[in-house]
Short mmCIF file of C-alpha atoms (C1' of nucleotides) in Angstrom, two decimals:
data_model
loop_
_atom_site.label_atom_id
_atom_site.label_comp_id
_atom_site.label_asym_id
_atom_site.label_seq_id
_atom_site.Cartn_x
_atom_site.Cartn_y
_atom_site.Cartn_z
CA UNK A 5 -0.56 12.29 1.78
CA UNK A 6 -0.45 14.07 -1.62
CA UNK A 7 3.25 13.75 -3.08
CA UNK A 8 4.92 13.09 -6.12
CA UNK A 9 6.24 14.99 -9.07
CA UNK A 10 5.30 17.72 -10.75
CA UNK A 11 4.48 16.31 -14.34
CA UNK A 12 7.25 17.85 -16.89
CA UNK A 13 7.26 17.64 -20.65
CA UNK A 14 9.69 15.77 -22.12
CA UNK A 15 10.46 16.18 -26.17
CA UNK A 16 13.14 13.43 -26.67
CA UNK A 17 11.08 10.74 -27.99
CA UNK A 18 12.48 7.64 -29.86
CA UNK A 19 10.06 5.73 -31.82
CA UNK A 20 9.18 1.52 -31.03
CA UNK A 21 11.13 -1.32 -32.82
CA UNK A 22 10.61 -4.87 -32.64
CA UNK A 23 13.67 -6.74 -32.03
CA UNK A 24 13.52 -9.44 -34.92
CA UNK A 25 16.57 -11.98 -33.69
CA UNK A 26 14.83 -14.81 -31.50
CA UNK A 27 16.41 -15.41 -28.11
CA UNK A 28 15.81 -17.73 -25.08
CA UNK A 29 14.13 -16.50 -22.28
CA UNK A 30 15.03 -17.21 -18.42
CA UNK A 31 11.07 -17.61 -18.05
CA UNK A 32 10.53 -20.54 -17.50
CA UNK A 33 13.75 -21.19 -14.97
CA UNK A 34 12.07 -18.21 -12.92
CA UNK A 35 8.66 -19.98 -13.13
CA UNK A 36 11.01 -22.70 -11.73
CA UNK A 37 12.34 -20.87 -9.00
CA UNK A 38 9.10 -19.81 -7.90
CA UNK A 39 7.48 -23.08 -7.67
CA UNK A 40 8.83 -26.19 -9.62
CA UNK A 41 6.29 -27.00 -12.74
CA UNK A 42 5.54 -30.59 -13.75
CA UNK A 43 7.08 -32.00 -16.92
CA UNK A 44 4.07 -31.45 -18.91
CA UNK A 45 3.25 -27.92 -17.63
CA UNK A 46 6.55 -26.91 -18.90
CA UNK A 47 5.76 -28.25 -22.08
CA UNK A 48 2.94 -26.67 -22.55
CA UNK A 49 3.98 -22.89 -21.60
CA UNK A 50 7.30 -23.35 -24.01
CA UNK A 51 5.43 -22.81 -27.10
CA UNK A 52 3.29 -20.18 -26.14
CA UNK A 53 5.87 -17.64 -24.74
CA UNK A 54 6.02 -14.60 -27.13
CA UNK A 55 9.52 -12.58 -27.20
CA UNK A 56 8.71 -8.83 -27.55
CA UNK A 57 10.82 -5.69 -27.00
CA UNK A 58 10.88 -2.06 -26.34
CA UNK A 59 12.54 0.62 -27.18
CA UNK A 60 13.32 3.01 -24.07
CA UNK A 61 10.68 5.02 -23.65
CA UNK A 62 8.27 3.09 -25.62
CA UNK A 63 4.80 2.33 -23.99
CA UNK A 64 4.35 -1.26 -23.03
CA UNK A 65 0.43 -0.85 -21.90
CA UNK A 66 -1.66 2.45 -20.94
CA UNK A 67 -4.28 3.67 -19.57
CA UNK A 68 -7.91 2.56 -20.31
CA UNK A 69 -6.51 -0.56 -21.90
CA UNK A 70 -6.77 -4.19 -20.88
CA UNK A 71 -3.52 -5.71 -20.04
CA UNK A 72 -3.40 -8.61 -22.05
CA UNK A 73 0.00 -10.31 -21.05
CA UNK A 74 2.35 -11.54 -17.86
CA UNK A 75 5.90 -9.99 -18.74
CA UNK A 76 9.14 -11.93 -17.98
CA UNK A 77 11.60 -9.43 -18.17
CA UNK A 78 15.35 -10.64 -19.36
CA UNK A 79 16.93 -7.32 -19.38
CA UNK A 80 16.10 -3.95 -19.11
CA UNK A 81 13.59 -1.64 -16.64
CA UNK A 82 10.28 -0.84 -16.64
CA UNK A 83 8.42 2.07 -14.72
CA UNK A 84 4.81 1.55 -13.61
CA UNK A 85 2.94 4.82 -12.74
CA UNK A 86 0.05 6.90 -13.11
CA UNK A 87 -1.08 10.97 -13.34
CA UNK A 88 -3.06 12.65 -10.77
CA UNK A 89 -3.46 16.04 -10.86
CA UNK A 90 -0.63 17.18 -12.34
CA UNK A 91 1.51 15.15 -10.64
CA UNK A 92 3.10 11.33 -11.15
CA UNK A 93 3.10 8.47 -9.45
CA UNK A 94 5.57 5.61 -9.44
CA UNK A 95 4.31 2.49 -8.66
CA UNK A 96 6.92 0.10 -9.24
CA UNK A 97 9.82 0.11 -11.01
CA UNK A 98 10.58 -3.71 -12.97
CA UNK A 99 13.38 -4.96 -13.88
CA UNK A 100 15.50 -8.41 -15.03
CA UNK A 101 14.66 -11.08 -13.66
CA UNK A 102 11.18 -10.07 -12.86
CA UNK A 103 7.45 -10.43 -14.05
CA UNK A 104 4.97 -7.90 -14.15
CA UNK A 105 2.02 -7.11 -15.25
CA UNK A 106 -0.98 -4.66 -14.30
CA UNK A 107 -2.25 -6.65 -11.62
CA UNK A 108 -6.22 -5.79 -11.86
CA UNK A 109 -6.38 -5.26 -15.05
CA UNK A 110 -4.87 -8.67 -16.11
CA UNK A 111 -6.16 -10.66 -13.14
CA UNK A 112 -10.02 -9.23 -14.31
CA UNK A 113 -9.31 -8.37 -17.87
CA UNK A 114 -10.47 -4.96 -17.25
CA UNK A 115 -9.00 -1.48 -18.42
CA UNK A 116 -5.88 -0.64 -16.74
CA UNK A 117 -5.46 3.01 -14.63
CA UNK A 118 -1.91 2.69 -14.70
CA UNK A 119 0.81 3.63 -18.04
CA UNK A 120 3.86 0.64 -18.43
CA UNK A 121 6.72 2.10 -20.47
CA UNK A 122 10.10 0.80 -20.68
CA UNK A 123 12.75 3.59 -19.34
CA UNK A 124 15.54 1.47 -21.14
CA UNK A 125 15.57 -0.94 -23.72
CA UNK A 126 13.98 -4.04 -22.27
CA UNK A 127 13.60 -7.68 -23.60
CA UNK A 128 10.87 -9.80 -22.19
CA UNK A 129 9.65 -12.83 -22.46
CA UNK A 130 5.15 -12.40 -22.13
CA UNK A 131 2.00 -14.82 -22.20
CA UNK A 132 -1.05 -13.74 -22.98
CA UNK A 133 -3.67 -14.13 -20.44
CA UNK A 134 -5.99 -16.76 -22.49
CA UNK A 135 -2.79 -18.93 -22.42
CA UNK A 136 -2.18 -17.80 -18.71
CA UNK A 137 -5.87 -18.93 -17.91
CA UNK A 138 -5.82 -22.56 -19.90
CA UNK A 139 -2.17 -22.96 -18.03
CA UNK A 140 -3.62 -22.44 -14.59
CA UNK A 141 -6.86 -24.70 -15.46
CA UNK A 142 -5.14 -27.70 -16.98
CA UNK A 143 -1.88 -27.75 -14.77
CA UNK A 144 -1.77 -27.79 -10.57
CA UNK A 145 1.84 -26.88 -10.82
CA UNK A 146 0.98 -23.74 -12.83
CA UNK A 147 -1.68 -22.80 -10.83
CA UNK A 148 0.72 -23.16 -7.84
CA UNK A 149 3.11 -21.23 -9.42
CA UNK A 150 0.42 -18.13 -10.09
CA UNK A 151 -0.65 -18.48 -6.22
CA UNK A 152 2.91 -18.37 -5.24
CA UNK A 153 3.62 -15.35 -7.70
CA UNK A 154 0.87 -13.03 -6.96
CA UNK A 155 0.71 -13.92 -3.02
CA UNK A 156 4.39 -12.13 -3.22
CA UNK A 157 2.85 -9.39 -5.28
CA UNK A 158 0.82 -8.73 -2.20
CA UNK A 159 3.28 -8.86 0.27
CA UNK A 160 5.54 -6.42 -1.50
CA UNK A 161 2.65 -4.25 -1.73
CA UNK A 162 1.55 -4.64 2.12
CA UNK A 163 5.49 -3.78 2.81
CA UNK A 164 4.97 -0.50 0.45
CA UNK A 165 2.36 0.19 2.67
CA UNK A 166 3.97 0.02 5.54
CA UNK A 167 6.67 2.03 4.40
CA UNK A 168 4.65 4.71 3.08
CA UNK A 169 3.26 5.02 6.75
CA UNK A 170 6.20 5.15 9.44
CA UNK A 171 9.27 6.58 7.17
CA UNK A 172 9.30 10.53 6.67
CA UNK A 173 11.08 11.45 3.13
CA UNK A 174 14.32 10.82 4.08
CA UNK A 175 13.96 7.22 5.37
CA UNK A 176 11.97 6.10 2.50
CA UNK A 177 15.24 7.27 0.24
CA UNK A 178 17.33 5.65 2.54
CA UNK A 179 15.20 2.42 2.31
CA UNK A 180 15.23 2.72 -1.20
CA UNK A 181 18.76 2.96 -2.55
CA UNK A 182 19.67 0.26 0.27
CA UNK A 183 17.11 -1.67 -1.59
CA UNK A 184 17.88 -0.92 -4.95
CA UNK A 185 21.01 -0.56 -5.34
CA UNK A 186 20.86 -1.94 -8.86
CA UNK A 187 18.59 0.59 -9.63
CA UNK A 188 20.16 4.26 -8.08
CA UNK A 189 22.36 4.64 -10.86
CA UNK A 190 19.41 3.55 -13.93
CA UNK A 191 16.64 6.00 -12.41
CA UNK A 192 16.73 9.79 -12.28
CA UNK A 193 15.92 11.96 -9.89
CA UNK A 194 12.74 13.01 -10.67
CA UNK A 195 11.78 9.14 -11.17
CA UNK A 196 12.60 8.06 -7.88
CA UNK A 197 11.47 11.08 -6.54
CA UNK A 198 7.69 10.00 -7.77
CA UNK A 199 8.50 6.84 -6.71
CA UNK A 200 8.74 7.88 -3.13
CA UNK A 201 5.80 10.06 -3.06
CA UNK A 202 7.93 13.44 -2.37
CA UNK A 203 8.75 16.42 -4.94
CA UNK A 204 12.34 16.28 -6.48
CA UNK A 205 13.37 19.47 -5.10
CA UNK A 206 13.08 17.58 -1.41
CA UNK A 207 14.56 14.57 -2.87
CA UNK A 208 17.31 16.87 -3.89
CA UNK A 209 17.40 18.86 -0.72
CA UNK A 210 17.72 15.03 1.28
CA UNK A 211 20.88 13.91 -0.91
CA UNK A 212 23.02 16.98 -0.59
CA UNK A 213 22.33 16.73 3.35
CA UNK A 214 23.65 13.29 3.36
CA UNK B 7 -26.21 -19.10 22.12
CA UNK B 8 -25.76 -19.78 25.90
CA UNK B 9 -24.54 -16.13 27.04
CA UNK B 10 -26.64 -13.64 27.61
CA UNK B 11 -26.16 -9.74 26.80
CA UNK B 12 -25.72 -8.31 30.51
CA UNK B 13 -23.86 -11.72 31.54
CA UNK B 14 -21.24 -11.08 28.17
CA UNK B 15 -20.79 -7.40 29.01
CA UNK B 16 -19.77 -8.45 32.70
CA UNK B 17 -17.36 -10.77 31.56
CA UNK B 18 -14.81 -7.99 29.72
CA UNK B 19 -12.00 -10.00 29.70
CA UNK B 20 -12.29 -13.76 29.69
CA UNK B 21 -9.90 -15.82 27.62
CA UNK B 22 -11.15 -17.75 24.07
CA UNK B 23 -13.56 -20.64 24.05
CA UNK B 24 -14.65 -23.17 21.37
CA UNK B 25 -18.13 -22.84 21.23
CA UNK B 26 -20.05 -26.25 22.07
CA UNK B 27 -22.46 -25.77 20.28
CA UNK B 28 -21.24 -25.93 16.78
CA UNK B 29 -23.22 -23.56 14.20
CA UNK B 30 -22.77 -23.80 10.23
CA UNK B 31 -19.63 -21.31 9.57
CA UNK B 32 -20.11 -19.31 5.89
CA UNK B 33 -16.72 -20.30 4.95
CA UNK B 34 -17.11 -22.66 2.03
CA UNK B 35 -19.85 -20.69 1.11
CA UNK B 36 -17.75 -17.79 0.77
CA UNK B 37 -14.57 -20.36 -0.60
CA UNK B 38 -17.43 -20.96 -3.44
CA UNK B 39 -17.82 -17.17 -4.19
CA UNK B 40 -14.40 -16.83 -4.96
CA UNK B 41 -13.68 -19.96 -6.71
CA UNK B 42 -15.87 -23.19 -6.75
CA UNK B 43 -14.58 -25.68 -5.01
CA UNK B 44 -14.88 -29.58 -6.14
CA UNK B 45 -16.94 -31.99 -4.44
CA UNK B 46 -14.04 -33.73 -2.97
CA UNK B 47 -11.85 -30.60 -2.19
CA UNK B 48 -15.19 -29.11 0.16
CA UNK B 49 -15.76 -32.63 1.64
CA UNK B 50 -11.61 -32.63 2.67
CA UNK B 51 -11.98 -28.70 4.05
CA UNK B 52 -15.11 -29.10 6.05
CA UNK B 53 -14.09 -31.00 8.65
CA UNK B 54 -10.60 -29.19 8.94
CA UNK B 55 -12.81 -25.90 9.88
CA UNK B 56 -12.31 -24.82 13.49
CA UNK B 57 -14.06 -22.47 15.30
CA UNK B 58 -13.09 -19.71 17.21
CA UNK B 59 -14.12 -17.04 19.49
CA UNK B 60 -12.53 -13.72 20.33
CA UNK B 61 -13.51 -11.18 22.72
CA UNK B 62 -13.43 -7.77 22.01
CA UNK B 63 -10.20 -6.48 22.97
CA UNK B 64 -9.03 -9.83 22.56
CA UNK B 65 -5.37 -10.70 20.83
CA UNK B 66 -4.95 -12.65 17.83
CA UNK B 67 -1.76 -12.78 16.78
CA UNK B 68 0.95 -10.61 17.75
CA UNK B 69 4.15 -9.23 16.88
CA UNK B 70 6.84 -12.02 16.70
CA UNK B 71 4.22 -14.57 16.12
CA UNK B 72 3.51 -17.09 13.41
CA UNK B 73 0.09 -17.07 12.52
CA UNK B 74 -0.75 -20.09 11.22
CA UNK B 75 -4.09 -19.79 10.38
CA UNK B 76 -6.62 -18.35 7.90
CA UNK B 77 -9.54 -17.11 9.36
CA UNK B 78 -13.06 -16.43 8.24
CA UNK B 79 -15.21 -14.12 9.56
CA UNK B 80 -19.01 -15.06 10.57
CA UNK B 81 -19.56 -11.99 12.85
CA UNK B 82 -17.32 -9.24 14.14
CA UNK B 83 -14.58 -6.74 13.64
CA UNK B 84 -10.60 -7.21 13.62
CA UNK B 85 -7.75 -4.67 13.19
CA UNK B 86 -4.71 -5.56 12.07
CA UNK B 87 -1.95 -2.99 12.89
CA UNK B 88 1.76 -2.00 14.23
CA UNK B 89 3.52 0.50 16.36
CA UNK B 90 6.48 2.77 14.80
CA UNK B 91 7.72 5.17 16.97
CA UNK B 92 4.90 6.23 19.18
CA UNK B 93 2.42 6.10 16.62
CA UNK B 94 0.04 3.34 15.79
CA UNK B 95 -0.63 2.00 12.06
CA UNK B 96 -3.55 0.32 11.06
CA UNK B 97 -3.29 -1.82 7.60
CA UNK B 98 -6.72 -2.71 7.39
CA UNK B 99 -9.82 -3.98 9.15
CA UNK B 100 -11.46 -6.91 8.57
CA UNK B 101 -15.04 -7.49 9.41
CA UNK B 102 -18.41 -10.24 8.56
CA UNK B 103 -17.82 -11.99 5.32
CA UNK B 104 -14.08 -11.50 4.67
CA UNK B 105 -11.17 -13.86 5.40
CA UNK B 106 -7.75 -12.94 7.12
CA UNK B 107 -4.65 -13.45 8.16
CA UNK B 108 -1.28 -12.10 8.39
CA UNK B 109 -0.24 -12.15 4.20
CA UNK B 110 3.65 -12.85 5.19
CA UNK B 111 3.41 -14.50 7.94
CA UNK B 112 0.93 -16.93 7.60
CA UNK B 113 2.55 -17.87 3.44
CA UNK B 114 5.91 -18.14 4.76
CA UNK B 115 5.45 -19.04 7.72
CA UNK B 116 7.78 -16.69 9.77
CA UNK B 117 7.18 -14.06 12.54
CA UNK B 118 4.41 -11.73 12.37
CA UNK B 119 5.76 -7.66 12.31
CA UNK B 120 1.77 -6.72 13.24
CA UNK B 121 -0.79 -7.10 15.82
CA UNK B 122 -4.69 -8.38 15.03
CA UNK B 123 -6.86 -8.01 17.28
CA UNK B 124 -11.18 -8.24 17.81
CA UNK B 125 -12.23 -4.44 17.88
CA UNK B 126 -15.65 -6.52 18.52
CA UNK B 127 -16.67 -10.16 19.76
CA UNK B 128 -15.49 -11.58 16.71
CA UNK B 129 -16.91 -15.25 15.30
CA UNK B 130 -14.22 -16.96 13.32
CA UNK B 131 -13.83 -19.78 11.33
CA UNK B 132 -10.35 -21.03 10.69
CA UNK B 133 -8.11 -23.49 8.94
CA UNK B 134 -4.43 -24.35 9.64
CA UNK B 135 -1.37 -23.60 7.62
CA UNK B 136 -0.42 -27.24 7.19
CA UNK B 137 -4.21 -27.91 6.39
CA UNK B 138 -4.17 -25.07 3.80
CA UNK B 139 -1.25 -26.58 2.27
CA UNK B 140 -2.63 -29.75 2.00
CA UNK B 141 -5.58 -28.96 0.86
CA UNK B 142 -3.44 -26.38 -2.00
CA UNK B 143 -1.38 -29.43 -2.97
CA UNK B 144 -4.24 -32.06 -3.04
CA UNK B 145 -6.75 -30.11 -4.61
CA UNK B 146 -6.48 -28.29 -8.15
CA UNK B 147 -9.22 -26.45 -7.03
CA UNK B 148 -8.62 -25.63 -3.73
CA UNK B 149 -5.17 -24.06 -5.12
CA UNK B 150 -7.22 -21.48 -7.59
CA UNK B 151 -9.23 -20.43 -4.69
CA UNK B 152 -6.23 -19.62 -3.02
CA UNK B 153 -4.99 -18.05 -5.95
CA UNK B 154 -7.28 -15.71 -6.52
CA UNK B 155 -7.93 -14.93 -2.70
CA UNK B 156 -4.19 -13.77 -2.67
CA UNK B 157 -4.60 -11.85 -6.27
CA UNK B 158 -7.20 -10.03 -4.83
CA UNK B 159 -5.30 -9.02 -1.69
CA UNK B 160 -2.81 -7.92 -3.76
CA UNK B 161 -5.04 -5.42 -5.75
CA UNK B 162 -7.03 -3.93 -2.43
CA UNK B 163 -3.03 -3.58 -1.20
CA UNK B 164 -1.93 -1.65 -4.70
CA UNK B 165 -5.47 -0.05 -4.39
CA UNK B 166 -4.50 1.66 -1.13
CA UNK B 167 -0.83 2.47 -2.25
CA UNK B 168 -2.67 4.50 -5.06
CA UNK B 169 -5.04 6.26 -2.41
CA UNK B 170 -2.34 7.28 0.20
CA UNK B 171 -0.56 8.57 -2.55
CA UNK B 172 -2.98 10.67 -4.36
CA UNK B 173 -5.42 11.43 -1.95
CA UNK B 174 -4.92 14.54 0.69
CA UNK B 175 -6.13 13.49 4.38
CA UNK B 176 -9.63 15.03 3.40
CA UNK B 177 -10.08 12.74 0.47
CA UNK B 178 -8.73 9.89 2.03
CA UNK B 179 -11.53 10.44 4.69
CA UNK B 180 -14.41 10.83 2.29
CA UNK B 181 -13.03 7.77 0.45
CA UNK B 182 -13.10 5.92 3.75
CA UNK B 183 -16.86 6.66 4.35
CA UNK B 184 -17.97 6.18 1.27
CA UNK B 185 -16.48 2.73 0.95
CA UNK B 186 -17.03 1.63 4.58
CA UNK B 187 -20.31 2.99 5.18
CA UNK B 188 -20.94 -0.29 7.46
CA UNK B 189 -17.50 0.44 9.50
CA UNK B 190 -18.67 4.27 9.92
CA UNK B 191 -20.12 3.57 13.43
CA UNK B 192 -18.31 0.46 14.68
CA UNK B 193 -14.85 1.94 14.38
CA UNK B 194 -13.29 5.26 17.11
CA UNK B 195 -11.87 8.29 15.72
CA UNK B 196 -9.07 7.13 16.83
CA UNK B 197 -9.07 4.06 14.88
CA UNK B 198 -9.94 6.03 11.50
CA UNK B 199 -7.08 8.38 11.85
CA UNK B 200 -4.87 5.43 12.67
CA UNK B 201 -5.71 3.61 9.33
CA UNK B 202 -5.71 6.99 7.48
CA UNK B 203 -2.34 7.80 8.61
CA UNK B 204 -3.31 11.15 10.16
CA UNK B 205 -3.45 12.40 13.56
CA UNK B 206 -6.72 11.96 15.35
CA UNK B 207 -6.88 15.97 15.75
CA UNK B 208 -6.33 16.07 11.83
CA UNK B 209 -9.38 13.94 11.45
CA UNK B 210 -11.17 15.89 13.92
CA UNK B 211 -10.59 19.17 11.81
CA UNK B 212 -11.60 17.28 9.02
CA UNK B 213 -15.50 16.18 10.37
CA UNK B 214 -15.94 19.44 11.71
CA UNK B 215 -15.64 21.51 8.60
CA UNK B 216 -17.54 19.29 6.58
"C1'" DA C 20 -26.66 10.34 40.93
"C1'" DA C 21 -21.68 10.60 41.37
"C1'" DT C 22 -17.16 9.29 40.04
"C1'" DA C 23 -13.94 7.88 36.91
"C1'" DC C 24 -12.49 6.53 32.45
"C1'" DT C 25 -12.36 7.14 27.55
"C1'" DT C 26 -13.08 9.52 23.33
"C1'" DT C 27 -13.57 13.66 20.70
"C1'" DT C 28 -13.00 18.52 19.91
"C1'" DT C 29 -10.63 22.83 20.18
"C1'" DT C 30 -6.74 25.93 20.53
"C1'" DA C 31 -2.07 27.57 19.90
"C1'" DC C 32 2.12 26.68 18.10
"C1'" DC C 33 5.66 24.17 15.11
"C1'" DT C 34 7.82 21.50 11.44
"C1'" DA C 35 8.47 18.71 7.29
"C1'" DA C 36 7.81 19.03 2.92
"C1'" DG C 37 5.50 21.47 -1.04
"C1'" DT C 38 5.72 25.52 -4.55
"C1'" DT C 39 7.83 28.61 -7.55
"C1'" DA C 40 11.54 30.32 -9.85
"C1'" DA C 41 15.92 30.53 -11.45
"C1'" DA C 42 20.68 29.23 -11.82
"C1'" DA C 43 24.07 25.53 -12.43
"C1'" DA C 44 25.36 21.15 -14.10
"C1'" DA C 45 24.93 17.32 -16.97
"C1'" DT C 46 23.54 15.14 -21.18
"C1'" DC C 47 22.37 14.69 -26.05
"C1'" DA C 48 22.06 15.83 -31.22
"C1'" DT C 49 24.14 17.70 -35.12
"C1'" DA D 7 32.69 21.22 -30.05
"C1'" DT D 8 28.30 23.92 -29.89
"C1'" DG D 9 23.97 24.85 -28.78
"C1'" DA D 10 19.77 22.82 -26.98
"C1'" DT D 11 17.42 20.26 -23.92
"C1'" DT D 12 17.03 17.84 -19.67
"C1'" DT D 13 18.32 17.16 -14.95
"C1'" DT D 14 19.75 18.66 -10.53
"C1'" DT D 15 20.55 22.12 -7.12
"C1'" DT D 16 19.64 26.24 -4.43
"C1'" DA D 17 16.88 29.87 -2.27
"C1'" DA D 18 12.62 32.27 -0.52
"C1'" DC D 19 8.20 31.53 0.82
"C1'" DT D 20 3.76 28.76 1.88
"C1'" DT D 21 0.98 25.15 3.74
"C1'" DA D 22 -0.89 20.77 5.38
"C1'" DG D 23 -0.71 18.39 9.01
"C1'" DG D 24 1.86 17.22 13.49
"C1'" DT D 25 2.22 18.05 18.84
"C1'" DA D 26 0.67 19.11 23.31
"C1'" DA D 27 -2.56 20.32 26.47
"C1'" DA D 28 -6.96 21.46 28.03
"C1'" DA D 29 -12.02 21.47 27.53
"C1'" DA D 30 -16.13 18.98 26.36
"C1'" DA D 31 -18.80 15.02 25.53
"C1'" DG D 32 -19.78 10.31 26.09
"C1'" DT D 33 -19.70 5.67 28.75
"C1'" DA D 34 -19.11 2.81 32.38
"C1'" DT D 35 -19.00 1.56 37.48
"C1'" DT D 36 -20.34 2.01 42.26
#
DNA sequence: AATACTTTTTTACCTAAGTTAAAAAATCAT
DNA sequence: ATGATTTTTTAACTTAGGTAAAAAAGTATT
């Protein structure tokens, strides 16, 4: 296929704060949501979810590092890409209400090929994967809950797929802001241009057609 | 085996049949590889396993249909694949050794937006959706197998959103052999190019000025 | 062996999207 | 507000890969 963006230099760079006041997390409601947990298995993941924020722009996990955590996200956005050759690759985008992680490299515990960073402040709610393994081992409902969670991971990835295949540039933006609507006015250009897999000069040339 | 090679090949197009005589499937075995199963969680699969025979050519599940089950695959060769406009997708084949089924479909149990079907006489072993569940909700174990079958779809499905991104149609063909050095011979040009996402003249070029 | 499919290769031509470069517009920092 | 940086747009040119159609090679059927 060979798309994306041409990688540019940025030199606006803020530097990474932890957010000290302690606030409660919609985690375990989405856990809920996803598949209902038993009374203890609740109990148990309360005390081990870890509040952590980022600054925008701050790097959440890179490359060649293991990811070590499942994010809840309360508020904020995410990007999940890579570099190849020059250019970059989108992955995913994340934001509220969702949780991410780098699915290989947390699943295995090996060193991720993909770069998290936050592209706004973002507030999430994480467990670290020790705490994610004893959670899946001593509770059904858990382990239901990570089946449930990561079989949608799949899907959306299998519907990425087929998107990438049968929609020319122009459909795949069209698919996308219908999609993300939430998102068109948070993401720039060039973002959601490496997102779709096309240069932002076509992604530029598609919305002044429209 | 009760049908001979000349006797098969004359037969093209005869519908599916149980085989009589029944023959050890791999699936648990393979169940085991991923995750091991308890004592009690094999002894309540086993005799849910149901065998089934496709001939080549032969439909598995279409568009607009549920699949309801989760196959295994003793011996054989499956594509799984839509239309769009003319053109023909492939998402993936699945051959000896591997389980299937359509990811959406067959966890939420609505209608199927692909088509599987045997590129080869294809042995199968299969279990049914409400068995699956069953077995999901009854078994702690069970459920982590099931987990991590559907993690690890997930990450071959991100896998190949990386490839058709980064990769030009020449380098998504050498990728292709080297990782499916087995498929190499069993699957057409036509096939290749299909699951590349290139025309089959593209992938003509391609082999001929290598 | 002869006929008829099917699959693969080759050729000529075309189009969607990439590249480069530069100007215009928007955004941010002091 | 002012200048500096970043983002978006526009234009000219290039290229990878698509389309169609015909030739060649491979398989199957009588």
């Amino acid at each position: 296929m060979v798309v994306g963006n041409k990688l540019g230099i940025s030199k606006r760079n803020t530097t990474q704060r932890i957010y000290n006041k302690k606030e409660m997390s919609d985690f375990t409601t989405y856990v809920n949501k996803v598949s209902q947990l038993s009374k203890e298995a609740e109990e148990d993941l309360l005390p081990r979810l870890i509040p952590k924020s980022f600054r925008k722009g701050q790097v959440i996990n890179t490359e060649g590092q293991i990811c070590k955590k499942l994010f809840f996200i309360d508020k904020g956005l995410v990007k999940h890409y890579y570099h190849h050759k020059d250019r970059v690759f989108i992955l995913r985008f994340f934001s509220e209400t969702n949780f991410f992680t780098v699915l290989d490299s947390f699943t295995n515990q090996t060193p991720s090929q993909f770069i998290t960073i936050a592209l706004e402040d973002t507030e999430t709610s994480s467990i670290d994967y020790a705490d994610f393994d004893q959670l899946c081992r001593r509770h059904h409902t858990f382990e239901t809950f990570s089946r449930k969670l990561f079989t949608m991971a799949a899907v959306v990835n299998l519907k990425r797929i087929k998107e990438m295949f049968d929609a020319d540039a122009t459909e795949l933006y069209k698919e996308f802001i219908n999609e993300n609507p939430h998102l068109l006015q948070r993401i720039s250009l060039g973002d959601t241009a490496s997102y779709l897999g096309i240069s932002q000069v076509t992604l530029s040339r598609i919305r002044s057609k429209k």
